Amino acid sequence: MFMNMFMMITFINRSKELSFLEERYRSPRAELIVVYGRRRVGKTFLLRRFLSGKRGVYFVVSRLGNTLQELSEAIGEQLDVHPPLLRRYSDLFSYIVKESGGERIIFVIDEFQRLAEYDPPSSQNYRWLGMSFSATPRFSSC
């Protein structure tokens, strides 16, 4: 009970962080926001709350499977699109930029730091993230 109450209080006290995310979301530019901190302080809950009611994808990097394929499936399910089978992250995000039709899309990649551990080829291709942001002003990620 105490832990749940603490997490609830922690989130309630996160109105400043939520306001910051909302402000960045309204920005006319593409934004890359890194949210970090100690474990179990409500980062995931904050990001899910921010994403609520907005067009976006929430993806957790897992240890199992092919991360690129899993991300592609999550994008397909959550955005109701059908990305083709792609071999590179940059191709996947280029596809999404085209499919967005200029509409803002939020990508939350939880446990992003694990990509290098669980999917070593992805760590060699982090450029895909920067390329995606420069491709469109309506692409946001947390």
mmCIF file with all atom_site columns, C-alpha atoms in Angstrom:
data_model
loop_
_atom_site.group_PDB
_atom_site.id
_atom_site.type_symbol
_atom_site.label_atom_id
_atom_site.label_alt_id
_atom_site.label_comp_id
_atom_site.label_asym_id
_atom_site.label_entity_id
_atom_site.label_seq_id
_atom_site.pdbx_PDB_ins_code
_atom_site.Cartn_x
_atom_site.Cartn_y
_atom_site.Cartn_z
_atom_site.occupancy
_atom_site.B_iso_or_equiv
_atom_site.pdbx_formal_charge
_atom_site.auth_seq_id
_atom_site.auth_comp_id
_atom_site.auth_asym_id
_atom_site.auth_atom_id
_atom_site.pdbx_PDB_model_num
ATOM 1   C CA . MET A 1 1   ? 0.000  0.000   0.000   1.00 0.00 ? 1   MET A CA 1
ATOM 2   C CA . PHE A 1 2   ? 2.767  2.452   0.924   1.00 0.00 ? 2   PHE A CA 1
ATOM 3   C CA . MET A 1 3   ? 4.592  1.805   -2.365  1.00 0.00 ? 3   MET A CA 1
ATOM 4   C CA . ASN A 1 4   ? 1.453  2.471   -4.435  1.00 0.00 ? 4   ASN A CA 1
ATOM 5   C CA . MET A 1 5   ? 0.747  5.632   -2.470  1.00 0.00 ? 5   MET A CA 1
ATOM 6   C CA . PHE A 1 6   ? 4.349  6.793   -2.951  1.00 0.00 ? 6   PHE A CA 1
ATOM 7   C CA . MET A 1 7   ? 4.192  6.215   -6.707  1.00 0.00 ? 7   MET A CA 1
ATOM 8   C CA . MET A 1 8   ? 0.907  8.079   -6.887  1.00 0.00 ? 8   MET A CA 1
ATOM 9   C CA . ILE A 1 9   ? 2.334  11.026  -4.969  1.00 0.00 ? 9   ILE A CA 1
ATOM 10  C CA . THR A 1 10  ? 5.439  10.960  -7.147  1.00 0.00 ? 10  THR A CA 1
ATOM 11  C CA . PHE A 1 11  ? 3.327  11.201  -10.299 1.00 0.00 ? 11  PHE A CA 1
ATOM 12  C CA . ILE A 1 12  ? 1.134  13.918  -8.862  1.00 0.00 ? 12  ILE A CA 1
ATOM 13  C CA . ASN A 1 13  ? 4.295  15.892  -8.236  1.00 0.00 ? 13  ASN A CA 1
ATOM 14  C CA . ARG A 1 14  ? 5.289  15.398  -11.881 1.00 0.00 ? 14  ARG A CA 1
ATOM 15  C CA . SER A 1 15  ? 3.011  18.096  -13.272 1.00 0.00 ? 15  SER A CA 1
ATOM 16  C CA . LYS A 1 16  ? 6.073  20.147  -14.218 1.00 0.00 ? 16  LYS A CA 1
ATOM 17  C CA . GLU A 1 17  ? 7.503  17.247  -16.236 1.00 0.00 ? 17  GLU A CA 1
ATOM 18  C CA . LEU A 1 18  ? 4.144  16.567  -17.889 1.00 0.00 ? 18  LEU A CA 1
ATOM 19  C CA . SER A 1 19  ? 3.813  20.256  -18.781 1.00 0.00 ? 19  SER A CA 1
ATOM 20  C CA . PHE A 1 20  ? 7.311  20.207  -20.269 1.00 0.00 ? 20  PHE A CA 1
ATOM 21  C CA . LEU A 1 21  ? 6.426  17.216  -22.456 1.00 0.00 ? 21  LEU A CA 1
ATOM 22  C CA . GLU A 1 22  ? 3.180  18.867  -23.578 1.00 0.00 ? 22  GLU A CA 1
ATOM 23  C CA . GLU A 1 23  ? 5.054  22.062  -24.435 1.00 0.00 ? 23  GLU A CA 1
ATOM 24  C CA . ARG A 1 24  ? 7.608  20.144  -26.499 1.00 0.00 ? 24  ARG A CA 1
ATOM 25  C CA . TYR A 1 25  ? 4.766  18.281  -28.209 1.00 0.00 ? 25  TYR A CA 1
ATOM 26  C CA . ARG A 1 26  ? 3.249  21.570  -29.351 1.00 0.00 ? 26  ARG A CA 1
ATOM 27  C CA . SER A 1 27  ? 6.591  22.772  -30.715 1.00 0.00 ? 27  SER A CA 1
ATOM 28  C CA . PRO A 1 28  ? 6.674  23.161  -34.506 1.00 0.00 ? 28  PRO A CA 1
ATOM 29  C CA . ARG A 1 29  ? 10.025 21.334  -34.560 1.00 0.00 ? 29  ARG A CA 1
ATOM 30  C CA . ALA A 1 30  ? 10.915 17.697  -34.191 1.00 0.00 ? 30  ALA A CA 1
ATOM 31  C CA . GLU A 1 31  ? 12.001 16.926  -30.642 1.00 0.00 ? 31  GLU A CA 1
ATOM 32  C CA . LEU A 1 32  ? 14.122 14.224  -29.068 1.00 0.00 ? 32  LEU A CA 1
ATOM 33  C CA . ILE A 1 33  ? 13.599 13.977  -25.335 1.00 0.00 ? 33  ILE A CA 1
ATOM 34  C CA . VAL A 1 34  ? 15.552 11.618  -23.113 1.00 0.00 ? 34  VAL A CA 1
ATOM 35  C CA . VAL A 1 35  ? 13.861 10.763  -19.836 1.00 0.00 ? 35  VAL A CA 1
ATOM 36  C CA . TYR A 1 36  ? 16.157 9.141   -17.327 1.00 0.00 ? 36  TYR A CA 1
ATOM 37  C CA . GLY A 1 37  ? 16.395 8.598   -13.604 1.00 0.00 ? 37  GLY A CA 1
ATOM 38  C CA . ARG A 1 38  ? 16.424 5.982   -10.888 1.00 0.00 ? 38  ARG A CA 1
ATOM 39  C CA . ARG A 1 39  ? 14.353 2.870   -11.291 1.00 0.00 ? 39  ARG A CA 1
ATOM 40  C CA . ARG A 1 40  ? 10.805 2.735   -9.939  1.00 0.00 ? 40  ARG A CA 1
ATOM 41  C CA . VAL A 1 41  ? 10.140 6.477   -9.741  1.00 0.00 ? 41  VAL A CA 1
ATOM 42  C CA . GLY A 1 42  ? 7.347  6.649   -12.322 1.00 0.00 ? 42  GLY A CA 1
ATOM 43  C CA . LYS A 1 43  ? 9.098  7.470   -15.613 1.00 0.00 ? 43  LYS A CA 1
ATOM 44  C CA . THR A 1 44  ? 7.132  4.868   -17.563 1.00 0.00 ? 44  THR A CA 1
ATOM 45  C CA . PHE A 1 45  ? 3.838  5.931   -15.997 1.00 0.00 ? 45  PHE A CA 1
ATOM 46  C CA . LEU A 1 46  ? 4.609  9.564   -16.823 1.00 0.00 ? 46  LEU A CA 1
ATOM 47  C CA . LEU A 1 47  ? 5.346  8.741   -20.468 1.00 0.00 ? 47  LEU A CA 1
ATOM 48  C CA . ARG A 1 48  ? 2.265  6.548   -20.828 1.00 0.00 ? 48  ARG A CA 1
ATOM 49  C CA . ARG A 1 49  ? 0.161  9.331   -19.342 1.00 0.00 ? 49  ARG A CA 1
ATOM 50  C CA . PHE A 1 50  ? 1.675  11.837  -21.771 1.00 0.00 ? 50  PHE A CA 1
ATOM 51  C CA . LEU A 1 51  ? 1.049  9.524   -24.738 1.00 0.00 ? 51  LEU A CA 1
ATOM 52  C CA . SER A 1 52  ? -2.579 8.959   -23.764 1.00 0.00 ? 52  SER A CA 1
ATOM 53  C CA . GLY A 1 53  ? -4.936 10.400  -26.373 1.00 0.00 ? 53  GLY A CA 1
ATOM 54  C CA . LYS A 1 54  ? -2.133 11.174  -28.833 1.00 0.00 ? 54  LYS A CA 1
ATOM 55  C CA . ARG A 1 55  ? -1.068 9.318   -31.951 1.00 0.00 ? 55  ARG A CA 1
ATOM 56  C CA . GLY A 1 56  ? 2.012  7.397   -31.033 1.00 0.00 ? 56  GLY A CA 1
ATOM 57  C CA . VAL A 1 57  ? 3.832  4.198   -30.279 1.00 0.00 ? 57  VAL A CA 1
ATOM 58  C CA . TYR A 1 58  ? 4.952  2.880   -26.911 1.00 0.00 ? 58  TYR A CA 1
ATOM 59  C CA . PHE A 1 59  ? 7.616  0.184   -27.239 1.00 0.00 ? 59  PHE A CA 1
ATOM 60  C CA . VAL A 1 60  ? 9.651  -1.623  -24.590 1.00 0.00 ? 60  VAL A CA 1
ATOM 61  C CA . VAL A 1 61  ? 12.958 -3.119  -25.714 1.00 0.00 ? 61  VAL A CA 1
ATOM 62  C CA . SER A 1 62  ? 12.859 -6.774  -24.673 1.00 0.00 ? 62  SER A CA 1
ATOM 63  C CA . ARG A 1 63  ? 15.495 -9.457  -24.511 1.00 0.00 ? 63  ARG A CA 1
ATOM 64  C CA . LEU A 1 64  ? 13.623 -11.816 -26.771 1.00 0.00 ? 64  LEU A CA 1
ATOM 65  C CA . GLY A 1 65  ? 13.379 -11.861 -30.509 1.00 0.00 ? 65  GLY A CA 1
ATOM 66  C CA . ASN A 1 66  ? 14.296 -9.424  -33.213 1.00 0.00 ? 66  ASN A CA 1
ATOM 67  C CA . THR A 1 67  ? 13.950 -5.873  -31.889 1.00 0.00 ? 67  THR A CA 1
ATOM 68  C CA . LEU A 1 68  ? 13.475 -4.333  -35.331 1.00 0.00 ? 68  LEU A CA 1
ATOM 69  C CA . GLN A 1 69  ? 10.707 -6.790  -36.160 1.00 0.00 ? 69  GLN A CA 1
ATOM 70  C CA . GLU A 1 70  ? 9.066  -6.287  -32.746 1.00 0.00 ? 70  GLU A CA 1
ATOM 71  C CA . LEU A 1 71  ? 9.200  -2.502  -33.151 1.00 0.00 ? 71  LEU A CA 1
ATOM 72  C CA . SER A 1 72  ? 7.755  -2.809  -36.652 1.00 0.00 ? 72  SER A CA 1
ATOM 73  C CA . GLU A 1 73  ? 4.892  -4.935  -35.287 1.00 0.00 ? 73  GLU A CA 1
ATOM 74  C CA . ALA A 1 74  ? 4.227  -2.458  -32.461 1.00 0.00 ? 74  ALA A CA 1
ATOM 75  C CA . ILE A 1 75  ? 4.135  0.403   -34.964 1.00 0.00 ? 75  ILE A CA 1
ATOM 76  C CA . GLY A 1 76  ? 1.747  -1.552  -37.165 1.00 0.00 ? 76  GLY A CA 1
ATOM 77  C CA . GLU A 1 77  ? -0.609 -2.360  -34.292 1.00 0.00 ? 77  GLU A CA 1
ATOM 78  C CA . GLN A 1 78  ? -0.555 1.007   -32.560 1.00 0.00 ? 78  GLN A CA 1
ATOM 79  C CA . LEU A 1 79  ? -0.672 3.232   -35.642 1.00 0.00 ? 79  LEU A CA 1
ATOM 80  C CA . ASP A 1 80  ? -2.861 0.951   -37.756 1.00 0.00 ? 80  ASP A CA 1
ATOM 81  C CA . VAL A 1 81  ? -0.360 0.856   -40.609 1.00 0.00 ? 81  VAL A CA 1
ATOM 82  C CA . HIS A 1 82  ? 1.280  -2.084  -42.325 1.00 0.00 ? 82  HIS A CA 1
ATOM 83  C CA . PRO A 1 83  ? 5.031  -1.567  -42.611 1.00 0.00 ? 83  PRO A CA 1
ATOM 84  C CA . PRO A 1 84  ? 6.747  -3.940  -45.019 1.00 0.00 ? 84  PRO A CA 1
ATOM 85  C CA . LEU A 1 85  ? 9.410  -6.291  -43.727 1.00 0.00 ? 85  LEU A CA 1
ATOM 86  C CA . LEU A 1 86  ? 12.445 -4.023  -43.406 1.00 0.00 ? 86  LEU A CA 1
ATOM 87  C CA . ARG A 1 87  ? 16.051 -4.703  -42.505 1.00 0.00 ? 87  ARG A CA 1
ATOM 88  C CA . ARG A 1 88  ? 17.124 -1.369  -41.058 1.00 0.00 ? 88  ARG A CA 1
ATOM 89  C CA . TYR A 1 89  ? 15.738 1.007   -38.453 1.00 0.00 ? 89  TYR A CA 1
ATOM 90  C CA . SER A 1 90  ? 16.268 3.946   -40.788 1.00 0.00 ? 90  SER A CA 1
ATOM 91  C CA . ASP A 1 91  ? 14.030 2.302   -43.401 1.00 0.00 ? 91  ASP A CA 1
ATOM 92  C CA . LEU A 1 92  ? 11.313 1.689   -40.828 1.00 0.00 ? 92  LEU A CA 1
ATOM 93  C CA . PHE A 1 93  ? 11.295 5.284   -39.628 1.00 0.00 ? 93  PHE A CA 1
ATOM 94  C CA . SER A 1 94  ? 11.450 6.619   -43.189 1.00 0.00 ? 94  SER A CA 1
ATOM 95  C CA . TYR A 1 95  ? 8.359  4.545   -43.924 1.00 0.00 ? 95  TYR A CA 1
ATOM 96  C CA . ILE A 1 96  ? 6.571  5.978   -40.873 1.00 0.00 ? 96  ILE A CA 1
ATOM 97  C CA . VAL A 1 97  ? 7.503  9.548   -41.814 1.00 0.00 ? 97  VAL A CA 1
ATOM 98  C CA . LYS A 1 98  ? 5.935  8.991   -45.247 1.00 0.00 ? 98  LYS A CA 1
ATOM 99  C CA . GLU A 1 99  ? 2.839  7.331   -43.788 1.00 0.00 ? 99  GLU A CA 1
ATOM 100 C CA . SER A 1 100 ? 2.298  10.044  -41.178 1.00 0.00 ? 100 SER A CA 1
ATOM 101 C CA . GLY A 1 101 ? 0.995  12.506  -43.736 1.00 0.00 ? 101 GLY A CA 1
ATOM 102 C CA . GLY A 1 102 ? 2.535  15.348  -41.745 1.00 0.00 ? 102 GLY A CA 1
ATOM 103 C CA . GLU A 1 103 ? 0.691  14.376  -38.564 1.00 0.00 ? 103 GLU A CA 1
ATOM 104 C CA . ARG A 1 104 ? 2.741  14.405  -35.373 1.00 0.00 ? 104 ARG A CA 1
ATOM 105 C CA . ILE A 1 105 ? 3.643  10.944  -34.104 1.00 0.00 ? 105 ILE A CA 1
ATOM 106 C CA . ILE A 1 106 ? 5.211  10.250  -30.728 1.00 0.00 ? 106 ILE A CA 1
ATOM 107 C CA . PHE A 1 107 ? 7.597  7.348   -30.230 1.00 0.00 ? 107 PHE A CA 1
ATOM 108 C CA . VAL A 1 108 ? 8.377  6.225   -26.712 1.00 0.00 ? 108 VAL A CA 1
ATOM 109 C CA . ILE A 1 109 ? 11.132 3.629   -26.631 1.00 0.00 ? 109 ILE A CA 1
ATOM 110 C CA . ASP A 1 110 ? 11.338 2.384   -23.069 1.00 0.00 ? 110 ASP A CA 1
ATOM 111 C CA . GLU A 1 111 ? 14.663 0.850   -22.019 1.00 0.00 ? 111 GLU A CA 1
ATOM 112 C CA . PHE A 1 112 ? 16.298 2.358   -25.112 1.00 0.00 ? 112 PHE A CA 1
ATOM 113 C CA . GLN A 1 113 ? 19.744 1.812   -23.604 1.00 0.00 ? 113 GLN A CA 1
ATOM 114 C CA . ARG A 1 114 ? 19.192 -1.943  -23.920 1.00 0.00 ? 114 ARG A CA 1
ATOM 115 C CA . LEU A 1 115 ? 19.194 -1.814  -27.717 1.00 0.00 ? 115 LEU A CA 1
ATOM 116 C CA . ALA A 1 116 ? 22.988 -2.088  -27.814 1.00 0.00 ? 116 ALA A CA 1
ATOM 117 C CA . GLU A 1 117 ? 22.908 -5.107  -25.507 1.00 0.00 ? 117 GLU A CA 1
ATOM 118 C CA . TYR A 1 118 ? 19.981 -7.009  -27.016 1.00 0.00 ? 118 TYR A CA 1
ATOM 119 C CA . ASP A 1 119 ? 20.322 -5.932  -30.645 1.00 0.00 ? 119 ASP A CA 1
ATOM 120 C CA . PRO A 1 120 ? 23.992 -5.102  -31.367 1.00 0.00 ? 120 PRO A CA 1
ATOM 121 C CA . PRO A 1 121 ? 23.407 -4.096  -35.021 1.00 0.00 ? 121 PRO A CA 1
ATOM 122 C CA . SER A 1 122 ? 21.076 -1.345  -33.800 1.00 0.00 ? 122 SER A CA 1
ATOM 123 C CA . SER A 1 123 ? 23.883 0.306   -31.837 1.00 0.00 ? 123 SER A CA 1
ATOM 124 C CA . GLN A 1 124 ? 25.862 0.672   -35.056 1.00 0.00 ? 124 GLN A CA 1
ATOM 125 C CA . ASN A 1 125 ? 22.897 2.383   -36.642 1.00 0.00 ? 125 ASN A CA 1
ATOM 126 C CA . TYR A 1 126 ? 21.871 5.000   -34.075 1.00 0.00 ? 126 TYR A CA 1
ATOM 127 C CA . ARG A 1 127 ? 22.119 7.458   -36.940 1.00 0.00 ? 127 ARG A CA 1
ATOM 128 C CA . TRP A 1 128 ? 18.599 6.335   -37.902 1.00 0.00 ? 128 TRP A CA 1
ATOM 129 C CA . LEU A 1 129 ? 17.304 8.274   -34.947 1.00 0.00 ? 129 LEU A CA 1
ATOM 130 C CA . GLY A 1 130 ? 18.890 11.551  -35.974 1.00 0.00 ? 130 GLY A CA 1
ATOM 131 C CA . MET A 1 131 ? 17.988 11.041  -39.615 1.00 0.00 ? 131 MET A CA 1
ATOM 132 C CA . SER A 1 132 ? 14.359 10.490  -38.690 1.00 0.00 ? 132 SER A CA 1
ATOM 133 C CA . PHE A 1 133 ? 14.222 13.753  -36.782 1.00 0.00 ? 133 PHE A CA 1
ATOM 134 C CA . SER A 1 134 ? 15.768 15.770  -39.560 1.00 0.00 ? 134 SER A CA 1
ATOM 135 C CA . ALA A 1 135 ? 13.360 14.281  -42.103 1.00 0.00 ? 135 ALA A CA 1
ATOM 136 C CA . THR A 1 136 ? 10.218 15.865  -40.711 1.00 0.00 ? 136 THR A CA 1
ATOM 137 C CA . PRO A 1 137 ? 9.319  18.595  -38.250 1.00 0.00 ? 137 PRO A CA 1
ATOM 138 C CA . ARG A 1 138 ? 6.356  16.578  -36.960 1.00 0.00 ? 138 ARG A CA 1
ATOM 139 C CA . PHE A 1 139 ? 8.208  13.581  -35.541 1.00 0.00 ? 139 PHE A CA 1
ATOM 140 C CA . SER A 1 140 ? 8.713  13.406  -31.783 1.00 0.00 ? 140 SER A CA 1
ATOM 141 C CA . SER A 1 141 ? 10.275 10.798  -29.574 1.00 0.00 ? 141 SER A CA 1
ATOM 142 C CA . CYS A 1 142 ? 10.737 10.329  -25.862 1.00 0.00 ? 142 CYS A CA 1
#
